[in-house]
Short mmCIF file of C-alpha atoms in Angstrom, two decimals:
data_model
loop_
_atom_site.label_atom_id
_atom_site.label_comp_id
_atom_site.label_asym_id
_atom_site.label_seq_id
_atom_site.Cartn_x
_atom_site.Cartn_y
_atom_site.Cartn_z
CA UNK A 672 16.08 119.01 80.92
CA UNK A 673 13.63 117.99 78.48
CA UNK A 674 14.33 115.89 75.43
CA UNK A 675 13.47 118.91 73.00
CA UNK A 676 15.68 121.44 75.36
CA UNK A 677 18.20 119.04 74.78
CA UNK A 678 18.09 118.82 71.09
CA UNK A 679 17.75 122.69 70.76
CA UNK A 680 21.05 122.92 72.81
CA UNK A 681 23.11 119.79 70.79
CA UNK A 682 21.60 122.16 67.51
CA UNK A 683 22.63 125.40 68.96
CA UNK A 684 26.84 123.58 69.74
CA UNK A 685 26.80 121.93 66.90
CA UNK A 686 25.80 124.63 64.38
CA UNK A 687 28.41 127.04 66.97
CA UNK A 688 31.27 124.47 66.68
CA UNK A 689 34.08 124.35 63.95
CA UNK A 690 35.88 121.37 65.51
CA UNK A 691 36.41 118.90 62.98
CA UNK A 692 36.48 115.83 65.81
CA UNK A 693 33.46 117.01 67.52
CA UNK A 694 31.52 117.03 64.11
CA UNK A 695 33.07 113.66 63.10
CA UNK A 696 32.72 112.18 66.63
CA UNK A 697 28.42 113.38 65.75
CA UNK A 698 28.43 112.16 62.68
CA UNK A 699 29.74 108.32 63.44
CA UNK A 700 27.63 108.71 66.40
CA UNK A 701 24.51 109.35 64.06
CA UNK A 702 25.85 106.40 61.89
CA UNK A 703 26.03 104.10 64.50
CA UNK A 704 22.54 104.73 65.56
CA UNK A 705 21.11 104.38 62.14
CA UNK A 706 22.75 100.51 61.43
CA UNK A 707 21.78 99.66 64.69
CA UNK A 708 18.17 100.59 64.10
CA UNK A 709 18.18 99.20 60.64
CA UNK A 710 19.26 95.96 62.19
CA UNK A 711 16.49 95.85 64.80
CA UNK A 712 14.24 96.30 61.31
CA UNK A 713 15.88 93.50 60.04
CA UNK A 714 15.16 91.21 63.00
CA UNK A 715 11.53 92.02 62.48
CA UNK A 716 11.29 91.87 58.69
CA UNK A 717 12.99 88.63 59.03
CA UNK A 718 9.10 87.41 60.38
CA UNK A 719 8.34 83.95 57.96
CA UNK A 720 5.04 85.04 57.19
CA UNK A 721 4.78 81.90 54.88
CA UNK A 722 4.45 79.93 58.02
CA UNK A 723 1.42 82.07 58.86
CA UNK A 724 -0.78 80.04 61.34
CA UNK A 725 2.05 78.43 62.82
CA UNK A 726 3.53 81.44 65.48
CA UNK A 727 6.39 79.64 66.01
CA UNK A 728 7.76 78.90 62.55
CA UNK A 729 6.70 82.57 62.14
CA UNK A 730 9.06 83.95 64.68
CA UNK A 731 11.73 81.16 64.53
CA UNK A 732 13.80 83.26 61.64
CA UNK A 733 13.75 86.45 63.97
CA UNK A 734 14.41 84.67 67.15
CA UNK A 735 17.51 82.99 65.35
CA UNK A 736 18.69 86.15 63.82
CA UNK A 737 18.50 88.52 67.08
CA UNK A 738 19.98 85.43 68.71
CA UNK A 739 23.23 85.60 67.23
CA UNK A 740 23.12 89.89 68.70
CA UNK A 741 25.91 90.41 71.51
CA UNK A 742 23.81 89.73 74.67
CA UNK A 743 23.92 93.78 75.38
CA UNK A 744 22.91 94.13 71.75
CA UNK A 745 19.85 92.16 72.69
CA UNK A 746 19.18 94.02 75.76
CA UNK A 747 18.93 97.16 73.70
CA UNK A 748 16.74 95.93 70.88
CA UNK A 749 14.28 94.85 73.76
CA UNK A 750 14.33 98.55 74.74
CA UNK A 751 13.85 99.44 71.18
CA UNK A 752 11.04 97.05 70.87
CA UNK A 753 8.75 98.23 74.22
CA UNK A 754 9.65 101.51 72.32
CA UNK A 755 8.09 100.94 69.83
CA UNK A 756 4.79 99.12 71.37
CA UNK A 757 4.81 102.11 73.88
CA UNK A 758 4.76 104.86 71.10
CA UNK A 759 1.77 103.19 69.55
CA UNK A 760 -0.35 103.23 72.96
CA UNK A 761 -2.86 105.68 73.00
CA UNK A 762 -6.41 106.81 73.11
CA UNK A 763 -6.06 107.72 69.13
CA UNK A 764 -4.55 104.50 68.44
CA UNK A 765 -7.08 102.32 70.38
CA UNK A 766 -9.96 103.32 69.42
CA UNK A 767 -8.76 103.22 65.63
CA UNK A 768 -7.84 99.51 66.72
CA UNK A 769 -11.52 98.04 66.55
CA UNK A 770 -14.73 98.16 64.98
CA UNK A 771 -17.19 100.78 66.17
CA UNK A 772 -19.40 97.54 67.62
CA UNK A 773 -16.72 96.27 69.62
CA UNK A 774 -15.24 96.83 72.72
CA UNK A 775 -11.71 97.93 73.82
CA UNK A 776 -9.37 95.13 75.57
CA UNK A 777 -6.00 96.24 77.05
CA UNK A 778 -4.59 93.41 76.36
CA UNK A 779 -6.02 92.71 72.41
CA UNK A 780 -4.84 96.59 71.97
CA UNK A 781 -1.36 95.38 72.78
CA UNK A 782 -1.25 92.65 70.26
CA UNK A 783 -2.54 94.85 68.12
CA UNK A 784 -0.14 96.76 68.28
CA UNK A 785 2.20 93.77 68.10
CA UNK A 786 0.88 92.99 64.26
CA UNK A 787 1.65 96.47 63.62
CA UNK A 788 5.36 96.05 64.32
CA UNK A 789 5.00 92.97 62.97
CA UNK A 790 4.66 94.00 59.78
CA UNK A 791 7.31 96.06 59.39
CA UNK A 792 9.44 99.73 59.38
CA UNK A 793 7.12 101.15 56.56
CA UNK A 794 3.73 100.18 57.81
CA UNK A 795 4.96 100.92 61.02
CA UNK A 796 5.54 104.17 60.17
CA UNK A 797 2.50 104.64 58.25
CA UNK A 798 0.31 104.02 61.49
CA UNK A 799 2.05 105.83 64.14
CA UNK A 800 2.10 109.09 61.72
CA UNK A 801 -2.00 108.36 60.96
CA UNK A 802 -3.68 106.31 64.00
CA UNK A 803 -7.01 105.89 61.51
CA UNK A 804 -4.62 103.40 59.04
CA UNK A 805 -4.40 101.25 62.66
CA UNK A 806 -5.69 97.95 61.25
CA UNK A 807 -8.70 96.24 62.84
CA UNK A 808 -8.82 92.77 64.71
CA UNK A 809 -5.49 92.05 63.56
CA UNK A 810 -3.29 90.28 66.47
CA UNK A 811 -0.04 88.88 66.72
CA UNK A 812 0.66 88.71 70.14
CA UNK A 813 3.20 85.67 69.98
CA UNK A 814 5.86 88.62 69.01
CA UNK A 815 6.15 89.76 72.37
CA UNK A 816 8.12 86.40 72.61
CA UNK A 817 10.90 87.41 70.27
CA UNK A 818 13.09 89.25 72.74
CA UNK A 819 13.39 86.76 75.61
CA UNK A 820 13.09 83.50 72.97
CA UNK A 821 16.43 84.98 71.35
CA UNK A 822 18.00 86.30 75.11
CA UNK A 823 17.39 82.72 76.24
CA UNK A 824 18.66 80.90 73.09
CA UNK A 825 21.86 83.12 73.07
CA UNK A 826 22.31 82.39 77.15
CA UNK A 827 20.21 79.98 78.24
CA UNK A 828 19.18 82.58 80.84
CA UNK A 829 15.27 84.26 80.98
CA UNK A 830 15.59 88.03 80.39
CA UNK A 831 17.46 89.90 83.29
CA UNK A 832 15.79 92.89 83.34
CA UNK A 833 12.26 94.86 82.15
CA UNK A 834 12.18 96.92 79.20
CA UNK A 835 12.87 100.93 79.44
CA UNK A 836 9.51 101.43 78.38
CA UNK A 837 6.37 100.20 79.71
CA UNK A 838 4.12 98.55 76.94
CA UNK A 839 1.83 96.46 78.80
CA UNK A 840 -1.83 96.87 79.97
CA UNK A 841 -2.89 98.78 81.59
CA UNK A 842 -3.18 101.30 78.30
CA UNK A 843 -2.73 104.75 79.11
CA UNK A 844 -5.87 106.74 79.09
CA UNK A 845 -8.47 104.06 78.06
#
């Protein structure tokens, strides 16, 4: 079943239902979701962009922040985070990425689209609803540190899994 199918059919109960529990049970599961992702947000807004220059000092803040995250709650904002570089990879996105003069490198398209989850929810937002405000020659590829700095830092251990989502080169389509 598709995601859509599935949201048409959790619509279609949920506008059928008068049970009080199963609409309460929704609702603090909708709640849930949204403080978790405006924590994630916070780990990334939490960049020191005074320390510009210096990628370290830049991510330090966020690594110590999503550091202190339950190690499952880590685990998921790493899925959140290849998420969010994976919903930014595309032909649309790429080619809005560099100059006209310039050619297309899988891996400077993926920290591109590091910066642009670098700089935060609203800009974030800004690109993936309009590909041409996808900034040009801007990198920032030391963020794809920030979930395994803060995994190790809270255990000691490297990462034990991959991401849900693919986000690496190859780029799809290029």
């Amino acid at each position: 079943m598709s995601t859509a199918d599935r949201k048409l059919r959790l619509t279609k109960i949920l506008l059928e239902t008068d049970d009080e529990a199963t609409l309460q049970a929704v609702e603090h599961t909708l709640a849930e979701q949204h403080e978790r992702l405006a924590r994630y947000w916070d780990v990334i807004h939490a960049l020191d962009w005074s320390k510009e220059g210096d990628d370290a000092a830049v991510l330090a803040p966020a690594i110590a922040q999503l550091s202190q995250f339950p190690e499952v709650d880590i685990l998921d904002f790493y899925d959140w985070f290849a998420r969010q570089l994976y919903q930014l990879d595309g032909r649309d996105y790429a080619e809005a990425s560099v100059a006209e003069d310039e050619s297309l490198s899988s891996d400077l398209f993926l920290y591109a689209r590091c910066a642009v989850l670098a700089n935060g929810r609203t800009f974030y937002e800004r690109v993936r609803a309009n590909p041409t405000l996808f900034p040009k020659d801007l990198y920032f590829d030391a963020l794809l540190r920030l979930p395994e700095a803060a995994y190790e830092q809270r255990t000691g251990q490297q990462l034990p899994r991959a991401p849900k989502y693919i986000y690496s080169p190859p780029t799809q389509d290029l």
